[in-house]
Short mmCIF file of C-alpha atoms and ligand atoms in Angstrom, two decimals:
data_model
loop_
_atom_site.label_atom_id
_atom_site.label_comp_id
_atom_site.label_asym_id
_atom_site.label_seq_id
_atom_site.Cartn_x
_atom_site.Cartn_y
_atom_site.Cartn_z
CA MET A 22 -20.58 4.79 -8.85
CA ASN A 23 -18.16 7.57 -9.48
CA PRO A 24 -15.02 6.64 -7.51
CA GLY A 25 -11.97 8.73 -6.88
CA ALA A 26 -11.61 12.45 -7.34
CA ARG A 27 -9.50 14.84 -9.37
CA ILE A 28 -9.14 17.95 -7.31
CA VAL A 29 -6.87 21.00 -7.28
CA ILE A 30 -6.66 23.08 -4.11
CA LEU A 31 -5.75 26.77 -4.30
CA GLY A 32 -5.39 29.15 -1.40
CA LYS A 33 -3.02 31.55 0.27
CA GLN A 34 -0.22 30.32 2.51
CA GLY A 35 -1.86 29.26 5.77
CA ALA A 36 -5.34 28.89 4.24
CA GLY A 37 -5.28 25.25 5.32
CA LYS A 38 -4.53 23.74 1.90
CA GLY A 39 -2.18 21.07 3.20
CA THR A 40 -4.41 20.04 6.12
CA GLN A 41 -7.49 19.80 3.93
CA ALA A 42 -5.63 18.05 1.11
CA VAL A 43 -4.58 15.25 3.48
CA ARG A 44 -8.18 14.87 4.68
CA LEU A 45 -9.64 14.86 1.17
CA SER A 46 -7.06 12.34 0.03
CA ARG A 47 -8.20 9.97 2.83
CA HIS A 48 -11.87 10.62 2.13
CA TYR A 49 -11.66 9.91 -1.60
CA VAL A 50 -8.79 7.40 -1.27
CA VAL A 51 -6.59 9.15 -3.81
CA PRO A 52 -2.96 10.26 -3.54
CA HIS A 53 -2.14 13.62 -2.02
CA VAL A 54 0.28 15.26 -4.43
CA SER A 55 2.01 18.19 -2.74
CA THR A 56 4.77 19.96 -4.63
CA GLY A 57 5.90 21.67 -1.40
CA ASP A 58 6.19 18.30 0.42
CA THR A 59 8.06 16.81 -2.54
CA PHE A 60 10.56 19.68 -2.54
CA ARG A 61 11.01 19.51 1.25
CA ALA A 62 11.63 15.74 1.01
CA ALA A 63 14.22 16.38 -1.71
CA VAL A 64 15.93 18.99 0.47
CA ARG A 65 16.08 16.53 3.41
CA SER A 66 17.43 13.75 1.22
CA GLY A 67 20.46 15.93 0.44
CA SER A 68 20.25 15.12 -3.29
CA GLU A 69 21.59 17.54 -5.88
CA PHE A 70 18.00 18.32 -6.86
CA GLY A 71 17.19 19.08 -3.22
CA HIS A 72 20.22 21.30 -2.97
CA LYS A 73 19.03 23.31 -5.97
CA ALA A 74 15.46 23.54 -4.66
CA ARG A 75 16.53 24.68 -1.21
CA LYS A 76 17.65 28.15 -2.19
CA PHE A 77 14.24 28.87 -3.71
CA LEU A 78 12.29 27.42 -0.78
CA ASP A 79 14.19 29.15 2.00
CA ALA A 80 13.86 32.53 0.27
CA GLY A 81 10.14 32.01 -0.37
CA GLU A 82 10.75 32.17 -4.14
CA LEU A 83 8.94 29.99 -6.65
CA VAL A 84 10.89 27.09 -8.09
CA PRO A 85 11.19 27.67 -11.88
CA ASP A 86 8.18 26.41 -13.87
CA GLU A 87 10.09 23.89 -15.97
CA ILE A 88 11.41 22.08 -12.87
CA VAL A 89 8.01 21.92 -11.14
CA ILE A 90 6.14 20.98 -14.29
CA GLY A 91 8.51 18.09 -15.02
CA MET A 92 8.10 16.79 -11.49
CA VAL A 93 4.29 16.99 -11.54
CA ARG A 94 4.09 15.43 -14.99
CA GLU A 95 6.08 12.45 -13.75
CA ARG A 96 3.83 12.05 -10.69
CA LEU A 97 0.48 12.44 -12.47
CA THR A 98 1.26 9.89 -15.13
CA ARG A 99 1.73 7.04 -12.63
CA ASP A 100 -1.02 4.38 -12.47
CA ASP A 101 -2.51 5.34 -9.09
CA THR A 102 -3.25 8.90 -10.15
CA THR A 103 -4.35 8.12 -13.70
CA HIS A 104 -6.82 5.50 -12.38
CA ARG A 105 -8.27 7.03 -9.22
CA GLY A 106 -7.29 10.66 -9.31
CA PHE A 107 -5.41 13.00 -6.98
CA ILE A 108 -5.60 15.91 -4.61
CA LEU A 109 -3.18 18.43 -6.04
CA ASP A 110 -1.80 20.80 -3.42
CA GLY A 111 0.59 23.62 -4.33
CA PHE A 112 0.29 23.17 -8.08
CA PRO A 113 -0.49 24.98 -10.31
CA ARG A 114 0.81 28.26 -8.95
CA THR A 115 1.31 30.19 -12.17
CA VAL A 116 -0.72 30.47 -15.40
CA PRO A 117 1.90 28.53 -17.45
CA GLN A 118 1.69 25.72 -14.85
CA ALA A 119 -2.12 25.70 -15.13
CA GLU A 120 -1.98 25.55 -18.93
CA ASP A 121 0.44 22.67 -18.77
CA LEU A 122 -1.68 20.83 -16.21
CA MET A 123 -4.85 21.03 -18.27
CA GLN A 124 -3.01 19.75 -21.29
CA LEU A 125 -1.47 16.92 -19.31
CA LEU A 126 -4.86 15.84 -17.92
CA GLN A 127 -6.69 15.70 -21.22
CA PRO A 128 -9.25 14.36 -21.91
CA THR A 129 -10.58 13.91 -18.35
CA GLY A 130 -9.37 17.17 -16.83
CA VAL A 131 -10.20 17.95 -13.19
CA ASP A 132 -13.49 17.59 -11.30
CA LEU A 133 -13.07 20.76 -9.34
CA VAL A 134 -10.63 23.49 -8.34
CA ILE A 135 -11.26 24.56 -4.75
CA ASN A 136 -10.17 28.03 -3.72
CA ILE A 137 -9.95 28.16 0.08
CA GLU A 138 -10.51 31.76 1.07
CA ILE A 139 -9.00 33.40 4.13
CA ASP A 140 -8.06 36.95 5.16
CA THR A 141 -4.42 37.95 5.48
CA SER A 142 -4.51 38.65 9.23
CA SER A 143 -5.64 35.05 9.95
CA VAL A 144 -2.94 33.82 7.60
CA LEU A 145 -0.16 35.57 9.51
CA ARG A 146 -1.46 34.25 12.81
CA ARG A 147 -1.74 30.69 11.48
CA LEU A 148 1.73 30.69 9.91
CA ALA A 149 3.37 31.89 13.13
CA SER A 150 1.95 28.92 15.04
CA ARG A 151 2.29 26.37 12.22
CA ARG A 152 4.44 23.28 12.79
CA VAL A 153 4.98 20.43 10.39
CA CYS A 154 6.17 16.81 10.56
CA SER A 155 9.55 16.65 8.90
CA ASP A 156 8.85 13.07 7.76
CA CYS A 157 5.25 12.85 6.52
CA GLY A 158 4.33 16.53 6.17
CA ALA A 159 1.37 16.41 8.61
CA ASN A 160 0.42 19.90 9.79
CA TYR A 161 0.04 21.04 13.39
CA SER A 162 -0.52 24.28 15.22
CA VAL A 163 1.03 25.10 18.58
CA GLY A 164 -2.22 26.85 19.51
CA ASP A 165 -5.24 24.76 18.60
CA ASN A 166 -3.89 21.55 17.08
CA PRO A 167 -0.63 20.44 18.73
CA PRO A 168 0.66 16.86 18.34
CA ARG A 169 -0.40 14.60 21.26
CA VAL A 170 3.24 14.31 22.37
CA ARG A 171 5.18 17.55 22.05
CA GLY A 172 7.48 17.57 19.02
CA ILE A 173 6.41 14.07 17.85
CA CYS A 174 4.09 13.43 14.89
CA ASP A 175 0.81 11.63 15.77
CA VAL A 176 0.74 9.97 12.35
CA CYS A 177 4.28 8.64 11.88
CA GLY A 178 6.34 9.45 14.98
CA GLY A 179 8.53 11.86 13.00
CA GLU A 180 9.92 15.11 14.34
CA VAL A 181 7.50 18.06 14.36
CA VAL A 182 9.31 21.32 13.54
CA GLN A 183 8.78 24.85 12.29
CA ARG A 184 9.33 25.10 8.53
CA ASP A 185 12.54 26.85 7.42
CA ASP A 186 10.45 29.14 5.20
CA ASP A 187 8.03 30.19 7.94
CA THR A 188 10.23 33.20 8.70
CA GLU A 189 8.87 36.72 8.47
CA SER A 190 10.72 37.64 5.27
CA ALA A 191 9.98 34.37 3.44
CA ILE A 192 6.31 34.58 4.43
CA ARG A 193 6.10 38.14 3.12
CA ARG A 194 7.71 37.09 -0.16
CA ARG A 195 5.42 34.05 -0.56
CA LEU A 196 2.29 36.14 0.02
CA GLU A 197 3.55 38.70 -2.50
CA LEU A 198 4.14 35.98 -5.10
CA TYR A 199 0.75 34.49 -4.31
CA GLU A 200 -0.95 37.78 -5.19
CA ARG A 201 1.11 38.29 -8.31
CA GLU A 202 1.40 34.76 -9.76
CA THR A 203 -1.25 32.54 -8.18
CA ALA A 204 -4.28 34.77 -7.52
CA PRO A 205 -4.80 35.26 -11.30
CA LEU A 206 -5.50 31.52 -11.49
CA ILE A 207 -8.76 32.05 -9.61
CA GLU A 208 -10.21 33.89 -12.60
CA TRP A 209 -8.48 31.53 -15.00
CA PHE A 210 -10.25 28.48 -13.55
CA GLU A 211 -13.49 30.40 -12.99
CA ALA A 212 -13.61 31.21 -16.71
CA ARG A 213 -13.39 27.48 -17.40
CA GLY A 214 -16.29 26.67 -15.06
CA LEU A 215 -14.09 24.67 -12.71
CA LEU A 216 -13.83 26.88 -9.64
CA ALA A 217 -15.55 26.74 -6.24
CA THR A 218 -14.56 29.32 -3.63
CA LEU A 219 -15.13 28.16 -0.06
CA GLU A 220 -14.49 29.79 3.32
CA GLY A 221 -11.39 28.53 5.16
CA THR A 222 -12.58 29.74 8.56
CA GLY A 223 -13.85 27.49 11.34
CA SER A 224 -12.47 24.20 12.65
CA PRO A 225 -10.62 21.85 10.29
CA ASP A 226 -13.63 19.46 10.49
CA GLU A 227 -16.05 22.21 9.50
CA VAL A 228 -13.88 23.15 6.53
CA THR A 229 -13.58 19.50 5.43
CA ASP A 230 -17.37 19.07 5.55
CA ARG A 231 -17.78 22.19 3.45
CA LEU A 232 -15.25 20.92 0.88
CA VAL A 233 -16.62 17.37 0.69
CA SER A 234 -20.23 18.53 0.14
CA GLU A 235 -19.12 20.78 -2.69
CA VAL A 236 -17.01 18.06 -4.35
CA ASP A 237 -19.86 15.53 -4.05
CA ARG A 238 -22.32 18.02 -5.50
CA ARG A 239 -20.08 18.58 -8.52
CA LYS A 240 -19.37 14.89 -9.00
CA GLN A 241 -23.10 14.14 -8.81
CA ARG A 242 -23.80 16.76 -11.44
CA ALA A 243 -21.17 15.23 -13.71
CA LEU A 244 -22.71 11.73 -13.55
CA PRO A 245 -24.25 10.62 -16.82
CA GLY A 246 -28.04 10.74 -16.71
CA CYS A 247 -28.19 13.27 -13.89
P1 ADP B 28 3.15 27.50 1.03
O1 ADP B 28 1.81 27.40 0.33
O2 ADP B 28 3.00 27.71 2.49
O3 ADP B 28 4.07 28.51 0.41
P2 ADP B 28 4.13 24.93 -0.11
O4 ADP B 28 4.50 23.79 0.75
O5 ADP B 28 2.98 24.74 -1.03
O6 ADP B 28 3.88 26.11 0.94
O7 ADP B 28 5.38 25.40 -0.98
C1 ADP B 28 6.62 25.67 -0.39
C2 ADP B 28 7.62 26.18 -1.43
O8 ADP B 28 7.84 25.17 -2.43
C3 ADP B 28 7.21 27.40 -2.21
O9 ADP B 28 7.46 28.61 -1.51
C4 ADP B 28 8.06 27.26 -3.47
O10 ADP B 28 9.40 27.61 -3.22
C5 ADP B 28 8.04 25.76 -3.72
N1 ADP B 28 6.90 25.37 -4.57
C6 ADP B 28 5.88 24.54 -4.23
N2 ADP B 28 5.01 24.40 -5.25
C7 ADP B 28 5.48 25.16 -6.26
C8 ADP B 28 5.03 25.44 -7.58
N3 ADP B 28 3.89 24.90 -8.07
N4 ADP B 28 5.77 26.29 -8.34
C9 ADP B 28 6.90 26.83 -7.89
N5 ADP B 28 7.38 26.60 -6.66
C10 ADP B 28 6.69 25.78 -5.84
ZN1 ZN B 29 4.60 12.48 10.43
#
């Protein structure tokens, strides 16, 4: 047996990272670690940390590396993630974050970095219809995946809202930063033999199937004696 999974998900805003990360975390029974969700929870809690984070989030700017890295380091050194693994969503987003992550995860590293690919016109369409649970972070779409009861989360009963940073200017800024800071990570992980690029088009179920078969293939290959 080869339980758990240690997976990083990369992809443009609206590629379906969050949706797929939740599904993979259920499939492999490992925690979903989302830096975006953690920051949004901090903002809602009204803490001083949340107050600081908010100005970056609302403007679509990246939170400074040292803040994010400290937060992720704390989360990935807890027992559940060190034993079973994690689905990392929204981190790393810059090369210094990736370097820090690989160092932190030594000697086991990650099983796979999945790059969910999607064209920019689909991204803009998806972001405009995206809604999110303000309590548990579940993702919905007013078009093809609305909550069963309007405005109420299927999973936890929380309020389903549009994200504060899903405004035109913040979206533009996030996509710009993705190209500049995050896209270089695709080559960075590729060079280390860790990357799989998969299509983000199709229904969420189709995408999940695609992701799970790739992860299982890699895990199989990594088994001793195979
Ligand atoms: P999206 O991928 O749609 O931009 P996320 O939920 O992943 O959404 O992130 C939302 C915001 O949280 C980012 O725009 C940024 O301000 C902050 N953030 C999340 N992860 C990171 C990170 N690894 N480094 C810096 N900032 C981050
Ligand atoms: Zn919810």
